[in-house]
Structure formats: structure tokens, C-alpha cells
Coordinates of C-alpha atoms and ligand atoms in Angstrom, one line a residue:
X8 CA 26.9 55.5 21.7
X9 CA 25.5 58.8 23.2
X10 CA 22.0 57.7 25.0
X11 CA 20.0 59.3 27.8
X12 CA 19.2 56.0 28.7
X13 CA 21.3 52.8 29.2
X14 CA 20.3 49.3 31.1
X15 CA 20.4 48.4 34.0
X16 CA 21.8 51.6 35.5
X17 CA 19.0 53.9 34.2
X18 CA 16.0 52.7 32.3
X19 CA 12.3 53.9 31.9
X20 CA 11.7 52.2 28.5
X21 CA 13.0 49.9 25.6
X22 CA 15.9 52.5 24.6
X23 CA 17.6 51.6 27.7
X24 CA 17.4 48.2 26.5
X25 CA 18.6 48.5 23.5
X26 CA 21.7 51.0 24.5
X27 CA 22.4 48.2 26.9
X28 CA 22.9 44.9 24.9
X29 CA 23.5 46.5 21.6
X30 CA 27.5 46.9 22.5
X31 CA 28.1 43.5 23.8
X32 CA 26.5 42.4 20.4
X33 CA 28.5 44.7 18.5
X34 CA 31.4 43.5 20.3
X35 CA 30.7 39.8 18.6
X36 CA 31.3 42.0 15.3
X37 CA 34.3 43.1 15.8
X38 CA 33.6 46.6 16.7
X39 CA 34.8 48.2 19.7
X40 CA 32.0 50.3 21.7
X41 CA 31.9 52.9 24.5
X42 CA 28.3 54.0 25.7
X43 CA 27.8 57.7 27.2
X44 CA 25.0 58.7 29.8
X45 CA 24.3 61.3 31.9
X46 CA 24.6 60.2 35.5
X47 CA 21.4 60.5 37.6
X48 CA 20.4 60.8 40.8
X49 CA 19.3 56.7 40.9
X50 CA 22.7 55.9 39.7
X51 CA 25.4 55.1 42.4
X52 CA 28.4 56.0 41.9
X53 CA 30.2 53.6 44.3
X54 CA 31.4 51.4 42.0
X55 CA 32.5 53.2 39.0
X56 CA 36.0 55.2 38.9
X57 CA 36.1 59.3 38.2
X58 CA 38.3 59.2 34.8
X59 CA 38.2 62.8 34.2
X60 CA 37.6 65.6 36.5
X61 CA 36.2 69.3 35.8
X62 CA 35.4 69.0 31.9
X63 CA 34.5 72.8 31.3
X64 CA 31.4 73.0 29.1
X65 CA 30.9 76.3 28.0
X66 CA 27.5 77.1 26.4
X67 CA 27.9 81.3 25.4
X68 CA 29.0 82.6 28.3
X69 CA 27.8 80.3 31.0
X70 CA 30.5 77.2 32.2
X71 CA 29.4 74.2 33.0
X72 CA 31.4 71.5 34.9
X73 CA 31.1 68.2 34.5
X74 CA 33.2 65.3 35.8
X75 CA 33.5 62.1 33.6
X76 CA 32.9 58.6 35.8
X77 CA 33.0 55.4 34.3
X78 CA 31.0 52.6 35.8
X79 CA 32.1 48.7 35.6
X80 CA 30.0 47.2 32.6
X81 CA 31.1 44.3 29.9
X82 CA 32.3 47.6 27.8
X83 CA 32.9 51.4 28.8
X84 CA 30.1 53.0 30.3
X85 CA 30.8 56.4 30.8
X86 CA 28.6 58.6 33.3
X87 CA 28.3 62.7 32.9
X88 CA 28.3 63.9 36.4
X89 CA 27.1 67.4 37.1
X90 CA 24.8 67.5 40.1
X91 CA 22.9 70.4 39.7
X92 CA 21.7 69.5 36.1
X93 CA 21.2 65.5 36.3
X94 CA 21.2 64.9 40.1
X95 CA 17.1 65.1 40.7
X96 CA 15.3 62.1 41.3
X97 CA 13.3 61.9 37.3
X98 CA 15.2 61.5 34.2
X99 CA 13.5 64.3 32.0
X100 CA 11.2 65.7 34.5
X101 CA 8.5 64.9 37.6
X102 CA 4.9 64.0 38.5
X103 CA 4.2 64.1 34.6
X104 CA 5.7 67.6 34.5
X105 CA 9.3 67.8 31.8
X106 CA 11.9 69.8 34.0
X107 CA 12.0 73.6 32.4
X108 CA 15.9 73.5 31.5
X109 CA 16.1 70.0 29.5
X110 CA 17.4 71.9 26.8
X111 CA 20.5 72.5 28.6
X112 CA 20.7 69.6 30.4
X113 CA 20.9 68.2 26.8
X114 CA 23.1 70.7 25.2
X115 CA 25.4 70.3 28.2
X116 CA 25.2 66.3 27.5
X117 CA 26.2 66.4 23.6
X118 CA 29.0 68.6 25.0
X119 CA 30.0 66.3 27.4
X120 CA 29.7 63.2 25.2
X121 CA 31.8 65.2 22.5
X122 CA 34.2 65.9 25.4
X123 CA 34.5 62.1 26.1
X124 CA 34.8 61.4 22.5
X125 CA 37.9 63.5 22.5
X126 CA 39.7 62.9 25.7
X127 CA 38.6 59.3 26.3
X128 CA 37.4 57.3 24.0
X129 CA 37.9 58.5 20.3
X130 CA 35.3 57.1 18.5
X131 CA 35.0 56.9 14.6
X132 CA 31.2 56.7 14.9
X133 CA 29.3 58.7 16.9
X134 CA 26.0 56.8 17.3
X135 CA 23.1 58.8 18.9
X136 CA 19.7 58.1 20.2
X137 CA 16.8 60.0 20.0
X138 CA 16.3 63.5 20.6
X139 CA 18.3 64.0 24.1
X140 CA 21.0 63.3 21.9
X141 CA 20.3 65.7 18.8
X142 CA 22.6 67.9 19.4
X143 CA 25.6 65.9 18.9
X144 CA 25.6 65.9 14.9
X145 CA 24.7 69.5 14.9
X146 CA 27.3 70.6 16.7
X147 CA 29.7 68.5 15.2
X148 CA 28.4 70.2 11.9
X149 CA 28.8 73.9 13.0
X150 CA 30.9 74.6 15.9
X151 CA 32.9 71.8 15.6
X152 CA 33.1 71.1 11.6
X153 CA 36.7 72.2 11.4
X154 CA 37.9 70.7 14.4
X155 CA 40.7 68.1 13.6
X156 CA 39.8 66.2 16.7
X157 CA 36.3 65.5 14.9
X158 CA 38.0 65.0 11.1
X159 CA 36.3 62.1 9.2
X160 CA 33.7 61.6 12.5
X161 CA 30.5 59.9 11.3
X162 CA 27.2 60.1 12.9
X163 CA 24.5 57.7 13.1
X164 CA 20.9 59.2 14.3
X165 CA 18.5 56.1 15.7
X166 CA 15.0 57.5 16.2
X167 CA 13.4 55.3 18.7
X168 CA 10.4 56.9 19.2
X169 CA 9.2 60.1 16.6
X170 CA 6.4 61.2 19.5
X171 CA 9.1 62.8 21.5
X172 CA 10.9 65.7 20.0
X173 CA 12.4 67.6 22.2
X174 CA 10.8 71.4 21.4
X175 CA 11.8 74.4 22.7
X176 CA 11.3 78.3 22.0
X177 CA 13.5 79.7 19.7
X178 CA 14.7 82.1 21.9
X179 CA 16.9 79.3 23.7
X180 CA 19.3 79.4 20.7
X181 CA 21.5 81.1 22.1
X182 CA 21.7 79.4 25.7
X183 CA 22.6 76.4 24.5
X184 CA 24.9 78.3 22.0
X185 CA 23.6 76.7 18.8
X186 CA 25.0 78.5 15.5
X187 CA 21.6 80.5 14.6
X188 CA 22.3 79.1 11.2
X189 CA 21.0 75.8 12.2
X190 CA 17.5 77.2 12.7
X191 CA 15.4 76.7 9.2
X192 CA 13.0 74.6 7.8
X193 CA 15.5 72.1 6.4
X194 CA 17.5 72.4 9.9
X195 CA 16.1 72.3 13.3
X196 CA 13.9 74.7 13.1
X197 CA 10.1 72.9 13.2
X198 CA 6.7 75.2 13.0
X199 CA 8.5 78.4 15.1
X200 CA 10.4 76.1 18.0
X201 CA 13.9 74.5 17.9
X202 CA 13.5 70.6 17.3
X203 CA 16.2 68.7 19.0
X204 CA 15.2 65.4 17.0
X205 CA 15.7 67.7 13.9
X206 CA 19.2 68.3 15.1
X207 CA 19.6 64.6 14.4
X208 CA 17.0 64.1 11.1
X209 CA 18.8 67.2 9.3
X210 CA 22.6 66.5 10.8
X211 CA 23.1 63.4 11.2
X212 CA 25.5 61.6 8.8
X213 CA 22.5 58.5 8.4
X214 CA 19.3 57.6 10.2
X215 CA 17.6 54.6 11.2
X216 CA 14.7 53.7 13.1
X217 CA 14.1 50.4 15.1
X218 CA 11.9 48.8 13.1
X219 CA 11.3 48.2 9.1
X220 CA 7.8 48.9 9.5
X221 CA 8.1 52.3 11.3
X222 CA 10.8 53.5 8.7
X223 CA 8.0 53.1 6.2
X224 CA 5.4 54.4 8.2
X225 CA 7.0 57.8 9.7
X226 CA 7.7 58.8 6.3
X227 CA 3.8 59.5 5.9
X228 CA 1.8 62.4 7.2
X229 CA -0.3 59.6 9.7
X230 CA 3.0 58.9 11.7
X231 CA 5.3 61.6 10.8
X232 CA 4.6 63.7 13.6
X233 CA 4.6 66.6 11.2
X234 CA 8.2 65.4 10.4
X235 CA 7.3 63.1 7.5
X236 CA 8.7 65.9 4.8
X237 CA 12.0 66.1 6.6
X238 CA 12.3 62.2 7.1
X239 CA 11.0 61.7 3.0
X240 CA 13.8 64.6 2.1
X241 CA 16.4 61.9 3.5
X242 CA 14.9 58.8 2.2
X243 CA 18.1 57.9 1.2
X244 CA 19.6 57.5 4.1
X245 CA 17.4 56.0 6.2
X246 CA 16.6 52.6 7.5
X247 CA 15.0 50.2 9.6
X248 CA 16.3 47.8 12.1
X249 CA 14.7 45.5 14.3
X250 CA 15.9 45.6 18.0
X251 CA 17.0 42.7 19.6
X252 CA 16.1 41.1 22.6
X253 CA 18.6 40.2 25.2
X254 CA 18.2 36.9 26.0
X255 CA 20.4 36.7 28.9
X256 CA 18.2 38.8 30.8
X257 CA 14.7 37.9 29.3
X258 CA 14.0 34.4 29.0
X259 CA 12.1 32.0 30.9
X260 CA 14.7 29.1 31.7
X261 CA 17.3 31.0 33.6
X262 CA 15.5 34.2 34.8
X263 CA 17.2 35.2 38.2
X264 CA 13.5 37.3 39.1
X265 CA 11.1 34.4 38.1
X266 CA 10.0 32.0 40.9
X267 CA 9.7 29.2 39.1
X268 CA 11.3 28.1 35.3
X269 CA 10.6 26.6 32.2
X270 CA 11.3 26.0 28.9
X271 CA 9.3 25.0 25.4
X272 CA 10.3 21.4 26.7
X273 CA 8.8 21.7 30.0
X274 CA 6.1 23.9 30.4
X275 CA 5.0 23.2 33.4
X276 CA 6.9 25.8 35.6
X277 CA 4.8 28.3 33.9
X278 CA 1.8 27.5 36.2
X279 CA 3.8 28.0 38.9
X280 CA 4.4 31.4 37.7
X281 CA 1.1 32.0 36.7
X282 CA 0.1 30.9 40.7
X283 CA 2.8 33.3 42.1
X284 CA 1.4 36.2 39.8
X285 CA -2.6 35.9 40.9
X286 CA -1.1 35.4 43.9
X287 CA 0.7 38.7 43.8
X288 CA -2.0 40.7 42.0
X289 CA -4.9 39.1 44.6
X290 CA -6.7 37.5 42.0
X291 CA -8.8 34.7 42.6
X292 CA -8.4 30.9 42.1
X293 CA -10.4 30.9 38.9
X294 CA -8.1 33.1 37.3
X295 CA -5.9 30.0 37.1
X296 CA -8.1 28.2 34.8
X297 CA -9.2 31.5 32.5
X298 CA -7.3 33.6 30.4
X299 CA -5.2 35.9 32.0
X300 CA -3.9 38.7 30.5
X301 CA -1.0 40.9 31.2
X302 CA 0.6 44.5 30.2
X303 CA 3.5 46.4 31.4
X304 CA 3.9 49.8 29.9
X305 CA 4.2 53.0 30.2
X306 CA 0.7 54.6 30.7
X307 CA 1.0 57.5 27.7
X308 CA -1.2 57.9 24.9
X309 CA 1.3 56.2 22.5
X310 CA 0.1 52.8 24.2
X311 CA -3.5 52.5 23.0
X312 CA -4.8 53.2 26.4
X313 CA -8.2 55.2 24.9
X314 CA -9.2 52.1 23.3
X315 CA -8.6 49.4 26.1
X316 CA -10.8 52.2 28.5
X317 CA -13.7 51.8 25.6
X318 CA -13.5 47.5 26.0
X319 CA -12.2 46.6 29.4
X320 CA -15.7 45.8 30.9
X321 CA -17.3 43.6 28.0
X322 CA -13.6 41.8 28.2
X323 CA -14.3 41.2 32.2
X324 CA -18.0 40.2 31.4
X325 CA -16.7 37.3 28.6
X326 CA -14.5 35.8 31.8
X327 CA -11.4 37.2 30.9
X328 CA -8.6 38.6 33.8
X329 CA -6.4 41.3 33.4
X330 CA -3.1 42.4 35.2
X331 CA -1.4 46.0 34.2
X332 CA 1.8 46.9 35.4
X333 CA 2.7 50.8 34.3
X334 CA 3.5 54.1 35.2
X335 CA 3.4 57.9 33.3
X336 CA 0.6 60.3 32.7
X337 CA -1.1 61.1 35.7
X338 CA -4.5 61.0 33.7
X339 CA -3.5 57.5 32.6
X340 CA -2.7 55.9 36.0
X341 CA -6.0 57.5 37.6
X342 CA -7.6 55.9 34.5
X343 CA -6.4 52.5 35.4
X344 CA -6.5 52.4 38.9
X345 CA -10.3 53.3 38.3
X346 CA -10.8 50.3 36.1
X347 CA -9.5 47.7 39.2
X348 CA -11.6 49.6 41.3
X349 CA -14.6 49.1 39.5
X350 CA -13.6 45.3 38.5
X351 CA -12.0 44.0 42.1
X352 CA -11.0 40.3 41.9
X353 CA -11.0 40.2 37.4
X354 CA -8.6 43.9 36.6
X355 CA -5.8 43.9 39.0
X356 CA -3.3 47.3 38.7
X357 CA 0.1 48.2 40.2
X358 CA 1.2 51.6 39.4
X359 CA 4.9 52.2 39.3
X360 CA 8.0 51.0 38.1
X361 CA 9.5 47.2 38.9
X362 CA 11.5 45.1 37.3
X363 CA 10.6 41.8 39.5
X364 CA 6.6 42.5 38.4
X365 CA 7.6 43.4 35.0
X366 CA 9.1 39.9 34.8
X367 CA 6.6 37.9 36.9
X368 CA 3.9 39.2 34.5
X369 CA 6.2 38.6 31.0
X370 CA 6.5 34.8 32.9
X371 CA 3.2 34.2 34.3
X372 CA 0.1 35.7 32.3
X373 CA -1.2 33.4 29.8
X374 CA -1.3 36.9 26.5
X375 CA 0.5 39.9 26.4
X376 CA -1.6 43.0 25.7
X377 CA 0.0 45.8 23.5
X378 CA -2.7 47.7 21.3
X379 CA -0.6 50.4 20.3
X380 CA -1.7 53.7 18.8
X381 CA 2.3 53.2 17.0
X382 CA 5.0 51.4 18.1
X383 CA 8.4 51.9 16.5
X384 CA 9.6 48.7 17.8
X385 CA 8.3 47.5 20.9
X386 CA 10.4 45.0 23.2
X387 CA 7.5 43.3 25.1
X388 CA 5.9 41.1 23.0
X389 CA 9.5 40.1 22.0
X390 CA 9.8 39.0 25.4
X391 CA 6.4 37.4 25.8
X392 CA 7.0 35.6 22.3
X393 CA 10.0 33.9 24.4
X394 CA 8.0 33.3 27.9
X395 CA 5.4 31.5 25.8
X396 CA 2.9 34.4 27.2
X397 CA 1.0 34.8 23.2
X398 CA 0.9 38.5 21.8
X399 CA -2.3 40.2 20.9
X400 CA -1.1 43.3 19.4
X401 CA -2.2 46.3 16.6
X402 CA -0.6 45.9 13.6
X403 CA 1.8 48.7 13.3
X404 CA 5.6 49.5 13.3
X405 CA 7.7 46.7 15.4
X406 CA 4.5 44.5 16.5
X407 CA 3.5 44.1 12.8
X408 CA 7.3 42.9 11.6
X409 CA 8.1 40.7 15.0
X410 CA 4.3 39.2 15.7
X411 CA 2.4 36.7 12.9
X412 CA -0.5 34.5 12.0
X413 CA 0.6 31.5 14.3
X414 CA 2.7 32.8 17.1
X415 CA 0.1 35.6 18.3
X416 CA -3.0 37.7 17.2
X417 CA -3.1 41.6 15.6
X418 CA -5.7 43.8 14.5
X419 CA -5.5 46.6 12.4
X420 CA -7.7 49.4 13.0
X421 CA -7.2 51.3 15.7
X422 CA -10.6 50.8 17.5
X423 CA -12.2 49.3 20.9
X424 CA -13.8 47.0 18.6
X425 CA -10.5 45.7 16.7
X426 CA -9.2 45.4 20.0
X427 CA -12.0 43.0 21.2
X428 CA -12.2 41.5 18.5
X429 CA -8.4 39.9 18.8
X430 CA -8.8 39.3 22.7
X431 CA -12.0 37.4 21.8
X432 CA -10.0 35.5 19.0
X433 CA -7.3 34.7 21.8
X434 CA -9.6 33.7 24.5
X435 CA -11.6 31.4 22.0
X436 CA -7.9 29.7 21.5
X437 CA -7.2 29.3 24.7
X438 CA -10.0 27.4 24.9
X439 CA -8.3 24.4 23.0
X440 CA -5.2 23.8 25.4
X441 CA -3.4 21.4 23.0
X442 CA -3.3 24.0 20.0
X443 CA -2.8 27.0 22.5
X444 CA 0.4 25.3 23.8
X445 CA 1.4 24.7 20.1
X446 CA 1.1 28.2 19.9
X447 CA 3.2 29.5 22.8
X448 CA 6.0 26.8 21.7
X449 CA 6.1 28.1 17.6
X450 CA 6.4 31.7 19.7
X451 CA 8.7 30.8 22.1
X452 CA 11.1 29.0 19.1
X453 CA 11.4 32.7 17.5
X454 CA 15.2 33.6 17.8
X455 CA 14.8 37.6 17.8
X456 CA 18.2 37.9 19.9
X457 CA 20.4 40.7 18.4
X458 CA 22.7 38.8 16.4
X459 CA 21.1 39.6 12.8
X460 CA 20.7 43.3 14.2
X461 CA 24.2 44.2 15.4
X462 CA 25.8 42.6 12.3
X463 CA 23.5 45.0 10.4
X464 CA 24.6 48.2 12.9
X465 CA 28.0 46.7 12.1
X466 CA 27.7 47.1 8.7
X467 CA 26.5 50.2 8.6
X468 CA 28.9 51.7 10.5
X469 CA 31.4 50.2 8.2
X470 CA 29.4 51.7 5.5
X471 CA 29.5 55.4 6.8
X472 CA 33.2 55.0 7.2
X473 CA 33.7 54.4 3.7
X474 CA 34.0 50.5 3.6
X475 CA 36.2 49.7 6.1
Ligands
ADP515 P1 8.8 51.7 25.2 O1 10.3 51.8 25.0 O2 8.0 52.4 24.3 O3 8.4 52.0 26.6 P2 9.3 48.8 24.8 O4 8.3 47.7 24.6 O5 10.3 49.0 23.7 O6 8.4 50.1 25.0 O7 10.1 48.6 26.1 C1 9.6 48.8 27.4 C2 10.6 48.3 28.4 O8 10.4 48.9 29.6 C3 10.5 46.8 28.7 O9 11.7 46.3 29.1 C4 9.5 46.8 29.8 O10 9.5 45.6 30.6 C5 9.9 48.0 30.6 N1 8.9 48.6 31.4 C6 7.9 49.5 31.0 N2 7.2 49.9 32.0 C7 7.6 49.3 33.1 C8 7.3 49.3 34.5 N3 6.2 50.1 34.9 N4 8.0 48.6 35.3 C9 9.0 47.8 34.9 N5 9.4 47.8 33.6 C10 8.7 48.5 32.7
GLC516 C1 10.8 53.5 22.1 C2 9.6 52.8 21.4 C3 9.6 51.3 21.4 C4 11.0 50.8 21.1 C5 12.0 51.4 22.1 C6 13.5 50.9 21.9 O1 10.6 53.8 23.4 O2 8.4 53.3 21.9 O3 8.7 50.9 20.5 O4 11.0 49.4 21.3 O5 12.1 52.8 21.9 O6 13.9 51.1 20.5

């Protein structure tokens, strides 16, 4: 698996998740899997081993040198070292602001990973994730295609979010020495830039997305990103499957960052976790007795933050508390530390990235928030389902396939009004303990884990391989 992202060594949203527990599942499956990422500034290197030193990269005429480490995980997690290009302190750029060389620092990666393909691992399945990773199938389809190392090499493209693209100017073609061939309509070329997700939509051997629901729904002009011709031209070969959650990690009887537990047996560590969390946020006593809502996110425009902005202070005046963990635009953290400063003691707001609070809220609020513009799968209210914390979510991609009638509440239209209208539907629930903790146990009984999921990766890759 080639990934810019991989838990817990370097995460900022659900792909790290997913490129994280997916192997160990696939592993039940009887596949063997090797994970490549490129090795950050946040990730240590003191306990992983340097298995290959000075792998030349050459992009035209410039070298690059990268040195291969391999950090100690349930299955081989390879790290591409190369200071000067991954070394910085942000992942794909800073203070909102995308670092001006990503398209080399992601050419140099799909090199890399095609180097550790060869020398290390030899895969039979190259299985890439989202647009950092877009180069691999087109380079295995130009400069590499007669290549006997590569001979028989499938790819499989995952789109995990369409939003991102990865577009540059054309004129970078040659920098990241792409075979100028690859740049038309039915390539990577996408309204006059160079698409990197196209490198994966046209090159790749198949596609899936991470959800049923968004494979439908990209392939229509709404949520196609202006990509919906290019994904409908491949039809054929494209999926959808659910992610999984990782149980292990996320799940309220054994989790090492909760300060209490429970279980759908024994519910009553939750209010413990519910005091810790008030606590935490500085929310009053009351809050303990009133619905309490939390969100963890990433503060972007994908996550329905426009219509939460239009309804936040009629949901404050009904009695109900909120509790937002996030980080991302800067226009979208300014919005939401405004709306605690205006509603002290009901809208509490911690900008930032942390696990521990990420948790405490999954464990402790009483609904999980998520009123997503799209969401091509969407982890969180797979956790909350499992913490007995209820979803109210829009009805798109991932939240409409994992949420239903009974184990939480969606609305449809994208609208302040949908929105308050399900959060009013919730809070009148909560009102009636007896069913509300009927509710929370029929959610918490869900088995999404990724046992269905990887035997469907599983067969797949078996699939592209010719029925193996
Ligand atoms: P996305 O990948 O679009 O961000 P998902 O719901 O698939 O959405 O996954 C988000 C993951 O990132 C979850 O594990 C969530 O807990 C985590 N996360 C998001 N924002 C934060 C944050 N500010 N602090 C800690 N964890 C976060
Ligand atoms: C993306 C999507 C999210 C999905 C995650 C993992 O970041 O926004 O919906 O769950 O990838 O696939």
C-alpha cells in the first residue's frame, strides 16, 4: 500500500486510519501486506531500522536521494526518508498554506515506493491512495511499462476523498518527468493543469472508493468535482467499499485514553466520561443532565461548517451543549472559536489536534455531529455508533450507508434548517432516557469492524491478478 498517510505514525484524517488497520485485516485473508509512507518530520526514527541507503531518484535531470527506513509495526511499514523534501513540521503544507513543491515531493514518493517495490518488497498489487499517490500507476504505465521488474504488476486506485486533487500547472511536467503523453483529457490532464488524482482515475488498473454510496454519487456532476465524466468513462471498474473501524483502538470497554469504561451491558461508566469531558471543556453542571453534543473534525468546508454557523445559536437557545474538537482552515477555526466566545458555558472549542480529546469526546458526549456537505466514508460516527454517543448526520456518501432509522438521525438537504431539524429530533429523544438508551445499545451492537471489507479488498486483489 503506497499512502501519504498511515496510523499512528502520521495521521491528520480517516486515510491514516484506514492505511493503518486495513493490513492486519488483510493479513486474516491470507494476503501478505507492506505499507509505504513518506517519513515526516513528527515521525521518529529511533525505533525503526535503515533497510536501504541512498535510493537515487532521478526526476529529468535532478537526483534525488532517499533512504528507505522501516519502522516496527504488526507488518512492514516502510518510511521514505529525504529531509529536505518531507522533513518540515506539516504533512502537505502550513498555516492553511499547501507547500509550493508537493508535486515533487509526490513524484519523488511514487518513485520511491516503486523503488521499494523493487528492491524490498515485491508486491503483486500496488494499492494506492488518493492523489499523493497518483503517480504510481502512471508511471508504471509509461516509463516503467516495459520494465520486467513491474511485469504483470496490478494497481488498485482508492479515492478517499474526490475534493482533493492534487493540481498543478502544466508546465511541471517535465520536473517531475512525466511522459508528456500522459497529459490529455482522458489522462491527467484536467481543465489546462496536471491532475495527480487523474494519474490514478485514468491509470490505474481498478478504482474504488470507501463507500457504496459515494461510488454512486461521484459519478454525477453534484459530487464529481468536474471529474464525474472520467469516473462514468470507468464505470466498469469501479467500486465501493465501506471502511472498517478498528476496534482495538476505538471502542469503549478497553480504551487505553478513556477515563472511565463501559459497555452496552453497563452503561454506567459513560457518565463518568461524560463528567471528565464538561469537566475538560469548562462546561457547567447542567450540561450533565442536557444533551451534549460533540464533533471532532477537520474545520474545511467539506464538513458542513456553513450550515452549523447558520443554527448554532437557536441550538444553544433550545438548551442544547456543544463541544468541537478540530483543526484546518484558518477561516474555519476563527469561525468556531467566535461561536464559544459568544456562547461561554453552552459551545465549548479546542482548536488543534489530539487524540486523548478526540476520544474523551467519541466516549463522553451524549450525539455525534457530522452535517457533511459530502462524505466519502466518514469514520466518526462509526466510532460514536460503538461508544453509544448517537449520530446525527446528512445523508450522503458513508454516513447514509453506515447510519439508520433506529441507531441515529440524518437529514437530507443540505440546509441550517435540515440540520436543526435532526438535532431537534435528537434532543426530543433524549428526552425519554429508557428509549434513548435503547438507541445507543442497537448502535453500539453494529459490527462495522473490517472483517467484511478486507475480505472484499482481498478479493479484489485476487480478481486483478487473474483469479488467483
Ligand atoms: P476525514 O478523513 O475526512 O477527516 P473521517 O471521519 O474519516 O474524516 O476520519 C477522521 C479521523 O481523524 C478520525 O479518527 C478522527 O478522530 C480524527 N480527527 C479529526 N480531527 C481530529 C483532531 N482535531 N484531533 C484528533 N483527531 C482528529
Ligand atoms: C477521507 C474522507 C472520509 C473517509 C476517509 C478514509 O478523508 O473525507 O470520509 O472516511 O478519507 O477513507
Amino acid at each position: 500500500m503506497v499512502s501519504s498517510e498511515a496510523a499512528p505514525l502520521a495521521k491528520t484524517g480517516g486515510l491514516a486510519d484506514v492505511v493503518g488497520s486495513l493490513p492486519a485485516a488483510l493479513r486474516a485473508c491470507g494476503d501478505e501486506v507492506a505499507v509505504v509512507i513518506p517519513r515526516y518530520g513528527s515521525v521518529d526514527l529511533k525505533s525503526a531500522r535503515r533497510v536501504y541507503d541512498s535510493l537515487p531518484v532521478f526526476l529529468g535531470p535532478t537526483r534525488y536521494v532517499t533512504s528507505i527506513y522501516q519502522a516496527p509495526a504488526e507488518f512492514p511499514c516502510f518510511l521514505v526518508d529525504c529531509p529536505p523534501l518531507y522533513g518540515r513540521k506539516g504533512f502537505y503544507g502550513e498555516s492553511g498554506v499547501d507547500y509550493p513543491d508537493n508535486h515533487i515531493r509526490f513524484a519523488v514518493f511514487a518513485r520511491a515506493a516503486l523503488g521499494v517495490a523493487r528492491f524490498l518488497f515485491r508486491a503483486q498489487v500496488l494499492h494506492c491512495h488518493d492523489w499523493q499517490t497518483g503517480l504510481v500507476p502512471a508511471y508504471l504505465q509509461t516509463t516503467f511499462s516495459s520494465d520486467p521488474t513491474f511485469l504483470g504488476v496490478q494497481t488498485l486506485f482508492t479515492i478517499h476523498n474526490l475534493g482533493y486533487q492534487g493540481l498543478f500547472p502544466r508546465t511541471v511536467l517535465p520536473e517531475v518527468a512525466l511522459d508528456p503523453a500522459v497529459y490529455k483529457p482522458d489522462g491527467m490532464e484536467f481543465f489546462g493543469h496536471l491532475s495527480y488524482i487523474k494519474g490514478g482515475i485514468a491509470f490505474a488498473t481498478a478504482l474504488n472508493t470507501v463507500s457504496p454510496t459515494y461510488a454512486r454519487e461521484i459519478q454525477t456532476p453534484e459530487y464529481g468535482f468536474g471529474m464525474d465524466g472520467a469516473l462514468r468513462a470507468r464505470a466498469a471498474d469501479l467500486t465501493g467499499i465501506l471502511n472498517g473501524a478498528d476496534y482495538g483502538v476505538w471502542s469503549p470497554e478497553a480504551d487505553a485514553l478513556l477515563p472511565a469504561h463501559y459497555s452496552a451491558a453497563d452503561l454506567a461508566g459513560k457518565r463518568v466520561v461524560k463528567q471528565h469531558l464538561v469537566a475538560e471543556f469548562g462546561l457547567p453542571e447542567e450540561a450533565m443532565d442536557r444533551p451534549l453534543i460533540g464533533i471532532v473534525s477537520r474545520f474545511t468546508r467539506q464538513k458542513g461548517t456553513d450550515i452549523l454557523a447558520e443554527v448554532a445559536g437557536q441550538m444553544v437557545a433550545e438548551g442544547i451543549y456543544l463541544v468541537a474538537l478540530g483543526t484546518g482552515d484558518p477561516e474555519y477555526e476563527e469561525f468556531f472559536r467566535g461561536m464559544a466566545a459568544e456562547h461561554p458555558g453552552q459551545i465549548a472549542v479546542r482548536v488543534g489536534f489530539d487524540n486523548r480529546l478526540a476520544h474523551l469526546i467519541e466516549g463522553g458526549a451524549d450525539m455525534f455531529l457530522m452535517p457533511s456537505r459530502y462524505e466519502p466514508c466518514g469514520l466518526n460516527q462509526i466510532y460514536s455508533l460503538r461508544y453509544g454517543t448517537v449520530p446525527v448526520v446528512r445523508a450522503t456518501g458513508g454516513l447514509d450507508d453506515t447510519i439508520e432509522e433506529g441507531t441515529g438521525f440524518k437529514f437530507r438537504e443540505y440546509s441550517g434548517a435540515a440540520l436543526l431539524g435532526a438535532v431537534r429530533e435528537a434532543a426530543r429523544a433524549f428526552g425519554n432516557q429508557d428509549l434513548w438508551r435503547e438507541m445507543m445499545v442497537r448502535g453500539m451492537q453494529k459490527d462495522f469492524s473490517w472483517k467484511a471489507s478486507a475480505a472484499a479488498y482481498s478479493a479484489l486483489y485476487r480478481r486483478l491478478l487473474g483469479g488467483l
